[in-house]
PDB file of C-alpha atoms in Angstrom:
ATOM      1  CA  MET A 231     -27.433  18.838 -30.856  1.00  0.00           C
ATOM      2  CA  HIS A 232     -24.016  17.933 -32.119  1.00  0.00           C
ATOM      3  CA  ALA A 233     -23.437  14.972 -34.449  1.00  0.00           C
ATOM      4  CA  ARG A 234     -22.246  11.814 -32.701  1.00  0.00           C
ATOM      5  CA  HIS A 235     -19.641   9.637 -34.361  1.00  0.00           C
ATOM      6  CA  ALA A 236     -19.588   5.881 -34.200  1.00  0.00           C
ATOM      7  CA  LEU A 237     -17.243   3.265 -35.684  1.00  0.00           C
ATOM      8  CA  ILE A 238     -18.605   0.547 -37.911  1.00  0.00           C
ATOM      9  CA  GLU A 239     -16.689  -2.378 -39.341  1.00  0.00           C
ATOM     10  CA  ALA A 240     -17.102  -3.000 -43.082  1.00  0.00           C
ATOM     11  CA  HIS A 241     -16.402  -6.684 -43.676  1.00  0.00           C
ATOM     12  CA  VAL A 242     -14.899  -6.971 -47.166  1.00  0.00           C
ATOM     13  CA  LEU A 243     -14.404 -10.377 -48.775  1.00  0.00           C
ATOM     14  CA  LEU A 244     -10.812 -11.556 -48.632  1.00  0.00           C
ATOM     15  CA  SER A 245     -10.057 -11.421 -52.359  1.00  0.00           C
ATOM     16  CA  ARG A 246     -13.569 -12.847 -52.731  1.00  0.00           C
ATOM     17  CA  ILE A 247     -12.390 -16.217 -51.343  1.00  0.00           C
ATOM     18  CA  GLY A 248     -12.824 -16.048 -47.552  1.00  0.00           C
ATOM     19  CA  PRO A 249     -14.020 -18.906 -45.319  1.00  0.00           C
ATOM     20  CA  ALA A 250     -17.579 -19.182 -44.127  1.00  0.00           C
ATOM     21  CA  SER A 251     -17.245 -18.585 -40.389  1.00  0.00           C
ATOM     22  CA  ILE A 252     -16.162 -15.253 -38.942  1.00  0.00           C
ATOM     23  CA  HIS A 253     -15.196 -16.829 -35.636  1.00  0.00           C
ATOM     24  CA  ALA A 254     -13.406 -19.749 -37.231  1.00  0.00           C
ATOM     25  CA  CYS A 255     -11.414 -17.644 -39.656  1.00  0.00           C
ATOM     26  CA  GLN A 256     -11.127 -13.852 -39.356  1.00  0.00           C
ATOM     27  CA  MET A 257      -9.128 -13.575 -42.560  1.00  0.00           C
ATOM     28  CA  LYS A 258     -12.162 -14.149 -44.791  1.00  0.00           C
ATOM     29  CA  TYR A 259     -13.162 -10.519 -44.388  1.00  0.00           C
ATOM     30  CA  TYR A 260     -11.365  -7.246 -44.876  1.00  0.00           C
ATOM     31  CA  SER A 261     -11.877  -5.344 -41.616  1.00  0.00           C
ATOM     32  CA  VAL A 262     -12.086  -1.734 -42.710  1.00  0.00           C
ATOM     33  CA  ILE A 263     -13.003   0.863 -40.104  1.00  0.00           C
ATOM     34  CA  LEU A 264     -15.205   3.563 -41.571  1.00  0.00           C
ATOM     35  CA  ARG A 265     -15.968   6.758 -39.729  1.00  0.00           C
ATOM     36  CA  ARG A 266     -19.692   7.123 -39.671  1.00  0.00           C
ATOM     37  CA  THR A 267     -21.707  10.213 -38.733  1.00  0.00           C
ATOM     38  CA  LYS A 268     -24.806   9.456 -36.706  1.00  0.00           C
ATOM     39  CA  HIS A 269     -27.382  11.979 -37.782  1.00  0.00           C
ATOM     40  CA  SER A 270     -29.446  13.600 -35.076  1.00  0.00           C
ATOM     41  CA  THR A 271     -33.217  13.424 -35.276  1.00  0.00           C
ATOM     42  CA  LYS A 272     -34.623  16.868 -35.979  1.00  0.00           C
ATOM     43  CA  ALA A 273     -38.224  17.882 -35.591  1.00  0.00           C
ATOM     44  CA  LYS A 274     -39.922  18.567 -38.905  1.00  0.00           C
ATOM     45  CA  PRO A 275     -40.899  22.257 -39.150  1.00  0.00           C
ATOM     46  CA  MET A 276     -44.518  22.942 -40.006  1.00  0.00           C
ATOM     47  CA  GLY A 277     -45.623  24.675 -43.177  1.00  0.00           C
ATOM     48  CA  TYR A 278     -43.505  23.131 -45.920  1.00  0.00           C
ATOM     49  CA  ASP A 279     -42.704  19.786 -47.481  1.00  0.00           C
ATOM     50  CA  PHE A 280     -39.795  18.578 -45.337  1.00  0.00           C
ATOM     51  CA  ASP A 281     -39.067  15.426 -47.359  1.00  0.00           C
ATOM     52  CA  LYS A 282     -39.115  17.226 -50.715  1.00  0.00           C
ATOM     53  CA  THR A 283     -36.744  19.904 -49.403  1.00  0.00           C
ATOM     54  CA  HIS A 284     -34.465  17.208 -47.957  1.00  0.00           C
ATOM     55  CA  GLU A 285     -34.203  15.447 -51.317  1.00  0.00           C
ATOM     56  CA  SER A 286     -33.641  18.734 -53.151  1.00  0.00           C
ATOM     57  CA  ILE A 287     -30.676  19.516 -50.903  1.00  0.00           C
ATOM     58  CA  LEU A 288     -29.218  16.030 -51.410  1.00  0.00           C
ATOM     59  CA  GLU A 289     -29.570  16.244 -55.200  1.00  0.00           C
ATOM     60  CA  SER A 290     -27.977  19.689 -55.304  1.00  0.00           C
ATOM     61  CA  ALA A 291     -25.172  18.593 -52.984  1.00  0.00           C
ATOM     62  CA  ALA A 292     -24.307  15.562 -55.110  1.00  0.00           C
ATOM     63  CA  ARG A 293     -23.937  17.788 -58.173  1.00  0.00           C
ATOM     64  CA  HIS A 294     -21.790  20.356 -56.383  1.00  0.00           C
ATOM     65  CA  PHE A 295     -19.568  17.789 -54.667  1.00  0.00           C
ATOM     66  CA  LEU A 296     -18.929  16.002 -57.964  1.00  0.00           C
ATOM     67  CA  ASP A 297     -18.221  19.293 -59.771  1.00  0.00           C
ATOM     68  CA  ALA A 298     -16.089  21.018 -57.126  1.00  0.00           C
ATOM     69  CA  GLY A 299     -15.150  18.357 -54.600  1.00  0.00           C
ATOM     70  CA  PHE A 300     -16.128  18.441 -50.948  1.00  0.00           C
ATOM     71  CA  ALA A 301     -13.753  21.284 -50.097  1.00  0.00           C
ATOM     72  CA  GLY A 302     -14.760  23.401 -53.093  1.00  0.00           C
ATOM     73  CA  ALA A 303     -18.524  23.091 -52.658  1.00  0.00           C
ATOM     74  CA  SER A 304     -20.256  25.617 -50.403  1.00  0.00           C
ATOM     75  CA  ILE A 305     -23.441  25.293 -48.409  1.00  0.00           C
ATOM     76  CA  ARG A 306     -24.595  28.645 -49.818  1.00  0.00           C
ATOM     77  CA  GLN A 307     -24.298  27.422 -53.418  1.00  0.00           C
ATOM     78  CA  ILE A 308     -25.899  24.077 -52.604  1.00  0.00           C
ATOM     79  CA  CYS A 309     -28.853  25.826 -50.954  1.00  0.00           C
ATOM     80  CA  ARG A 310     -29.232  28.341 -53.774  1.00  0.00           C
ATOM     81  CA  ASP A 311     -29.465  25.619 -56.413  1.00  0.00           C
ATOM     82  CA  ALA A 312     -31.814  23.586 -54.206  1.00  0.00           C
ATOM     83  CA  GLY A 313     -34.083  26.608 -53.832  1.00  0.00           C
ATOM     84  CA  VAL A 314     -33.826  26.763 -50.044  1.00  0.00           C
ATOM     85  CA  THR A 315     -32.361  29.158 -47.501  1.00  0.00           C
ATOM     86  CA  ASN A 316     -29.261  28.500 -45.411  1.00  0.00           C
ATOM     87  CA  GLY A 317     -31.509  28.426 -42.375  1.00  0.00           C
ATOM     88  CA  ALA A 318     -33.629  25.682 -43.923  1.00  0.00           C
ATOM     89  CA  PHE A 319     -30.443  23.680 -44.566  1.00  0.00           C
ATOM     90  CA  TYR A 320     -29.726  23.430 -40.848  1.00  0.00           C
ATOM     91  CA  ALA A 321     -33.175  22.004 -40.215  1.00  0.00           C
ATOM     92  CA  HIS A 322     -31.980  18.977 -42.224  1.00  0.00           C
ATOM     93  CA  PHE A 323     -28.218  18.675 -41.736  1.00  0.00           C
ATOM     94  CA  GLU A 324     -25.865  19.781 -39.018  1.00  0.00           C
ATOM     95  CA  SER A 325     -22.890  20.476 -41.279  1.00  0.00           C
ATOM     96  CA  LYS A 326     -21.441  19.931 -44.735  1.00  0.00           C
ATOM     97  CA  ASP A 327     -19.767  16.782 -43.379  1.00  0.00           C
ATOM     98  CA  ASP A 328     -23.155  15.528 -42.211  1.00  0.00           C
ATOM     99  CA  LEU A 329     -24.552  16.201 -45.674  1.00  0.00           C
ATOM    100  CA  PHE A 330     -21.773  14.260 -47.424  1.00  0.00           C
ATOM    101  CA  ALA A 331     -22.214  11.336 -45.033  1.00  0.00           C
ATOM    102  CA  SER A 332     -25.936  11.253 -45.836  1.00  0.00           C
ATOM    103  CA  LEU A 333     -25.068  10.763 -49.503  1.00  0.00           C
ATOM    104  CA  VAL A 334     -22.595   7.901 -49.084  1.00  0.00           C
ATOM    105  CA  GLU A 335     -23.353   6.056 -45.840  1.00  0.00           C
ATOM    106  CA  PRO A 336     -26.445   4.124 -47.024  1.00  0.00           C
ATOM    107  CA  THR A 337     -24.397   2.775 -49.937  1.00  0.00           C
ATOM    108  CA  LEU A 338     -21.492   1.744 -47.694  1.00  0.00           C
ATOM    109  CA  GLU A 339     -23.847  -0.020 -45.294  1.00  0.00           C
ATOM    110  CA  GLY A 340     -25.456  -1.875 -48.200  1.00  0.00           C
ATOM    111  CA  LEU A 341     -22.049  -2.911 -49.472  1.00  0.00           C
ATOM    112  CA  ASN A 342     -21.139  -4.190 -46.034  1.00  0.00           C
ATOM    113  CA  ASN A 343     -24.286  -6.340 -46.007  1.00  0.00           C
ATOM    114  CA  LEU A 344     -23.513  -7.664 -49.489  1.00  0.00           C
ATOM    115  CA  TYR A 345     -19.989  -8.661 -48.489  1.00  0.00           C
ATOM    116  CA  GLY A 346     -21.376 -10.588 -45.540  1.00  0.00           C
ATOM    117  CA  ALA A 347     -23.906 -12.394 -47.723  1.00  0.00           C
ATOM    118  CA  GLU A 348     -21.274 -13.340 -50.288  1.00  0.00           C
ATOM    119  CA  ALA A 349     -18.857 -14.544 -47.608  1.00  0.00           C
ATOM    120  CA  SER A 350     -21.353 -17.120 -46.357  1.00  0.00           C
ATOM    121  CA  ARG A 351     -21.035 -18.959 -49.684  1.00  0.00           C
ATOM    122  CA  PHE A 352     -17.417 -19.954 -49.170  1.00  0.00           C
ATOM    123  CA  ARG A 353     -15.961 -22.844 -47.246  1.00  0.00           C
ATOM    124  CA  GLU A 354     -13.104 -23.010 -44.819  1.00  0.00           C
ATOM    125  CA  ILE A 355      -9.752 -24.196 -46.122  1.00  0.00           C
ATOM    126  CA  HIS A 356      -8.774 -27.714 -45.032  1.00  0.00           C
ATOM    127  CA  SER A 357      -7.200 -29.161 -48.196  1.00  0.00           C
ATOM    128  CA  THR A 358      -5.738 -28.340 -51.592  1.00  0.00           C
ATOM    129  CA  ASP A 359      -9.150 -29.041 -53.108  1.00  0.00           C
ATOM    130  CA  ASP A 360     -10.643 -26.369 -50.822  1.00  0.00           C
ATOM    131  CA  VAL A 361      -8.035 -23.870 -52.005  1.00  0.00           C
ATOM    132  CA  LEU A 362      -8.756 -24.648 -55.668  1.00  0.00           C
ATOM    133  CA  GLU A 363     -12.510 -24.487 -55.176  1.00  0.00           C
ATOM    134  CA  ALA A 364     -12.291 -21.122 -53.435  1.00  0.00           C
ATOM    135  CA  LEU A 365     -10.105 -19.719 -56.210  1.00  0.00           C
ATOM    136  CA  ASP A 366     -12.392 -21.027 -58.950  1.00  0.00           C
ATOM    137  CA  LEU A 367     -15.493 -19.546 -57.285  1.00  0.00           C
ATOM    138  CA  ALA A 368     -13.918 -16.163 -56.729  1.00  0.00           C
ATOM    139  CA  PHE A 369     -15.389 -14.279 -59.701  1.00  0.00           C
ATOM    140  CA  SER A 370     -19.028 -15.094 -58.938  1.00  0.00           C
ATOM    141  CA  ALA A 371     -18.749 -12.945 -55.818  1.00  0.00           C
ATOM    142  CA  ASP A 372     -16.880 -10.235 -57.725  1.00  0.00           C
ATOM    143  CA  GLU A 373     -19.708  -9.922 -60.239  1.00  0.00           C
ATOM    144  CA  ALA A 374     -22.361  -9.324 -57.565  1.00  0.00           C
ATOM    145  CA  ILE A 375     -20.216  -6.606 -56.008  1.00  0.00           C
ATOM    146  CA  ILE A 376     -19.536  -4.963 -59.385  1.00  0.00           C
ATOM    147  CA  ARG A 377     -23.274  -4.812 -60.111  1.00  0.00           C
ATOM    148  CA  TYR A 378     -23.848  -3.206 -56.716  1.00  0.00           C
ATOM    149  CA  ILE A 379     -21.137  -0.602 -57.358  1.00  0.00           C
ATOM    150  CA  TYR A 380     -22.698   0.331 -60.709  1.00  0.00           C
ATOM    151  CA  ASP A 381     -26.193   0.431 -59.216  1.00  0.00           C
ATOM    152  CA  HIS A 382     -24.812   3.012 -56.747  1.00  0.00           C
ATOM    153  CA  ALA A 383     -22.415   4.731 -59.113  1.00  0.00           C
ATOM    154  CA  GLU A 384     -23.111   8.246 -57.840  1.00  0.00           C
ATOM    155  CA  ALA A 385     -22.125   7.405 -54.273  1.00  0.00           C
ATOM    156  CA  PHE A 386     -18.969   5.609 -55.379  1.00  0.00           C
ATOM    157  CA  ASN A 387     -18.007   8.501 -57.639  1.00  0.00           C
ATOM    158  CA  LEU A 388     -18.437  10.834 -54.678  1.00  0.00           C
ATOM    159  CA  LEU A 389     -16.165   8.628 -52.576  1.00  0.00           C
ATOM    160  CA  LEU A 390     -13.531   8.289 -55.294  1.00  0.00           C
ATOM    161  CA  LYS A 391     -13.591  11.810 -56.722  1.00  0.00           C
ATOM    162  CA  ALA A 392     -14.931  14.200 -54.112  1.00  0.00           C
ATOM    163  CA  SER A 393     -14.158  12.930 -50.609  1.00  0.00           C
ATOM    164  CA  GLY A 394     -11.002  14.994 -50.000  1.00  0.00           C
ATOM    165  CA  GLY A 395     -11.442  16.849 -46.718  1.00  0.00           C
ATOM    166  CA  THR A 396     -13.948  14.354 -45.312  1.00  0.00           C
ATOM    167  CA  SER A 397     -13.510  11.404 -42.978  1.00  0.00           C
ATOM    168  CA  TYR A 398     -13.783   9.192 -46.083  1.00  0.00           C
ATOM    169  CA  GLU A 399     -10.774  10.537 -47.996  1.00  0.00           C
ATOM    170  CA  GLN A 400      -8.404   7.851 -46.683  1.00  0.00           C
ATOM    171  CA  LEU A 401     -10.871   5.055 -47.405  1.00  0.00           C
ATOM    172  CA  PRO A 402      -9.086   3.690 -50.523  1.00  0.00           C
ATOM    173  CA  ASP A 403      -5.732   3.566 -48.699  1.00  0.00           C
ATOM    174  CA  SER A 404      -7.328   1.983 -45.627  1.00  0.00           C
ATOM    175  CA  ILE A 405      -8.990  -0.681 -47.764  1.00  0.00           C
ATOM    176  CA  ALA A 406      -5.744  -1.415 -49.605  1.00  0.00           C
ATOM    177  CA  GLU A 407      -3.727  -1.851 -46.402  1.00  0.00           C
ATOM    178  CA  THR A 408      -6.351  -3.990 -44.682  1.00  0.00           C
ATOM    179  CA  GLU A 409      -6.828  -6.083 -47.834  1.00  0.00           C
ATOM    180  CA  LYS A 410      -3.088  -6.721 -47.929  1.00  0.00           C
ATOM    181  CA  GLU A 411      -2.929  -7.796 -44.280  1.00  0.00           C
ATOM    182  CA  ASN A 412      -5.934 -10.093 -44.471  1.00  0.00           C
ATOM    183  CA  THR A 413      -5.016 -11.557 -47.841  1.00  0.00           C
ATOM    184  CA  LEU A 414      -1.625 -12.483 -46.459  1.00  0.00           C
ATOM    185  CA  ALA A 415      -3.358 -14.076 -43.465  1.00  0.00           C
ATOM    186  CA  PHE A 416      -5.511 -16.098 -45.871  1.00  0.00           C
ATOM    187  CA  PHE A 417      -2.430 -17.138 -47.839  1.00  0.00           C
ATOM    188  CA  GLU A 418      -0.874 -18.358 -44.607  1.00  0.00           C
ATOM    189  CA  LEU A 419      -4.012 -20.439 -44.016  1.00  0.00           C
ATOM    190  CA  CYS A 420      -3.482 -22.037 -47.437  1.00  0.00           C
ATOM    191  CA  LYS A 421       0.227 -22.618 -46.864  1.00  0.00           C
ATOM    192  CA  PRO A 422      -0.041 -26.241 -45.642  1.00  0.00           C
ATOM    193  CA  PHE A 423      -1.967 -27.202 -48.790  1.00  0.00           C
ATOM    194  CA  VAL A 424       0.173 -25.678 -51.568  1.00  0.00           C
ATOM    195  CA  ASN A 425       3.308 -27.176 -53.113  1.00  0.00           C
ATOM    196  CA  LYS A 426       5.399 -24.006 -53.097  1.00  0.00           C
ATOM    197  CA  PRO A 427       4.677 -22.254 -49.793  1.00  0.00           C
ATOM    198  CA  GLU A 428       7.900 -20.259 -50.109  1.00  0.00           C
ATOM    199  CA  ASN A 429       6.123 -18.159 -52.757  1.00  0.00           C
ATOM    200  CA  ILE A 430       3.674 -16.760 -50.227  1.00  0.00           C
ATOM    201  CA  SER A 431       4.760 -13.207 -49.404  1.00  0.00           C
ATOM    202  CA  GLY A 432       3.480  -9.787 -48.409  1.00  0.00           C
ATOM    203  CA  SER A 433       4.232  -8.284 -51.836  1.00  0.00           C
ATOM    204  CA  ILE A 434       2.229 -10.989 -53.627  1.00  0.00           C
ATOM    205  CA  ALA A 435      -0.617 -10.512 -51.149  1.00  0.00           C
ATOM    206  CA  ALA A 436      -0.642  -6.763 -51.837  1.00  0.00           C
ATOM    207  CA  GLN A 437      -0.842  -7.269 -55.596  1.00  0.00           C
ATOM    208  CA  ALA A 438      -3.507  -9.970 -55.404  1.00  0.00           C
ATOM    209  CA  SER A 439      -5.690  -8.068 -52.940  1.00  0.00           C
ATOM    210  CA  THR A 440      -5.900  -4.783 -54.844  1.00  0.00           C
ATOM    211  CA  PHE A 441      -5.773  -5.884 -58.474  1.00  0.00           C
ATOM    212  CA  ILE A 442      -9.467  -6.538 -59.141  1.00  0.00           C
ATOM    213  CA  VAL A 443     -10.940  -3.710 -57.075  1.00  0.00           C
ATOM    214  CA  LYS A 444      -8.612  -1.232 -58.817  1.00  0.00           C
ATOM    215  CA  THR A 445      -9.753  -2.587 -62.181  1.00  0.00           C
ATOM    216  CA  VAL A 446     -13.414  -2.033 -61.282  1.00  0.00           C
ATOM    217  CA  PHE A 447     -12.906   1.472 -59.916  1.00  0.00           C
ATOM    218  CA  ASP A 448     -10.811   2.436 -62.949  1.00  0.00           C
ATOM    219  CA  CYS A 449     -13.675   1.296 -65.180  1.00  0.00           C
ATOM    220  CA  LEU A 450     -16.187   3.344 -63.186  1.00  0.00           C
ATOM    221  CA  LEU A 451     -14.037   6.478 -63.198  1.00  0.00           C
ATOM    222  CA  SER A 452     -13.337   6.216 -66.933  1.00  0.00           C
ATOM    223  CA  GLY A 453     -17.036   5.933 -67.792  1.00  0.00           C
ATOM    224  CA  LYS A 454     -17.042   2.314 -68.927  1.00  0.00           C
ATOM    225  CA  SER A 455     -20.319   0.402 -68.755  1.00  0.00           C
ATOM    226  CA  GLU A 456     -21.237  -2.223 -66.171  1.00  0.00           C
ATOM    227  CA  SER A 457     -20.841  -5.012 -68.724  1.00  0.00           C
ATOM    228  CA  GLU A 458     -17.396  -3.699 -69.684  1.00  0.00           C
ATOM    229  CA  ALA A 459     -16.390  -3.557 -66.031  1.00  0.00           C
ATOM    230  CA  ILE A 460     -17.557  -7.133 -65.454  1.00  0.00           C
ATOM    231  CA  ARG A 461     -15.624  -8.332 -68.486  1.00  0.00           C
ATOM    232  CA  GLU A 462     -12.412  -6.534 -67.504  1.00  0.00           C
ATOM    233  CA  ALA A 463     -12.702  -7.677 -63.899  1.00  0.00           C
ATOM    234  CA  GLN A 464     -13.232 -11.250 -65.070  1.00  0.00           C
ATOM    235  CA  LEU A 465     -10.051 -11.083 -67.142  1.00  0.00           C
ATOM    236  CA  ALA A 466      -8.182  -9.553 -64.208  1.00  0.00           C
ATOM    237  CA  SER A 467      -9.512 -12.276 -61.913  1.00  0.00           C
ATOM    238  CA  GLU A 468      -8.507 -15.074 -64.296  1.00  0.00           C
ATOM    239  CA  PHE A 469      -5.045 -13.556 -64.700  1.00  0.00           C
ATOM    240  CA  CYS A 470      -4.573 -13.197 -60.940  1.00  0.00           C
ATOM    241  CA  LEU A 471      -5.898 -16.638 -60.036  1.00  0.00           C
ATOM    242  CA  ALA A 472      -3.914 -18.393 -62.754  1.00  0.00           C
ATOM    243  CA  GLY A 473      -0.805 -16.709 -61.420  1.00  0.00           C
ATOM    244  CA  LEU A 474      -1.504 -17.842 -57.865  1.00  0.00           C
ATOM    245  CA  LYS A 475      -2.061 -21.417 -58.961  1.00  0.00           C
ATOM    246  CA  GLN A 476       1.168 -21.338 -60.949  1.00  0.00           C
ATOM    247  CA  ILE A 477       3.408 -19.919 -58.233  1.00  0.00           C
ATOM    248  CA  TRP A 478       1.817 -22.131 -55.573  1.00  0.00           C
ATOM    249  CA  GLY A 479       2.243 -25.260 -57.729  1.00  0.00           C
ATOM    250  CA  ILE A 480      -1.380 -26.380 -57.476  1.00  0.00           C
TER     251      ILE A 480
END
């Protein structure tokens, strides 16, 4: 049975300050389309511990992908280090792509759920006070997301370091572009309630939308601790938000 592919939408908070209703305001989420592999259900062969073998393959694969990247890792090497045969591998996964997806998809789905939960905390924008409140509350959502990223550091390292050659390799660029578009849409929503609407632009939206997430990922990739990442992201958030308030005259 061949793997079936489905599209899922990962709703990412619009600079952590989106409105509360999806239908009322689409720009509160980043709509990022992730290519997701739907794993086929395989019958469990008799005579060995299927679940233990499955986990051994996953653990070996994570090590090899991180060491050599997706393209450089081979199924033969992964199986050898997992202590299984190539034939046993195909009782668990249909391909190397399927294996990589099994390592990262649960984390991406959990992140999607977290974004949705955080988004429900924010109000729609109907006044300058709403704009200020949303900006001031922004970092509380950031912190929850940072903790999630560090709790699932292996999966995020795989996505950031080892996804070349997979359907996930363009994920950072896709997020950045969608963040820019939706942040600008949010800025346009705020336009009637700021004193300097002429300072709302696509270039400012691009900088504001990617600044904090880049800070967090840079911390993860450089080996900094969760507490260090939270501190640096908080400083980045305060810098970004203070700048927005200044150029908007609010």
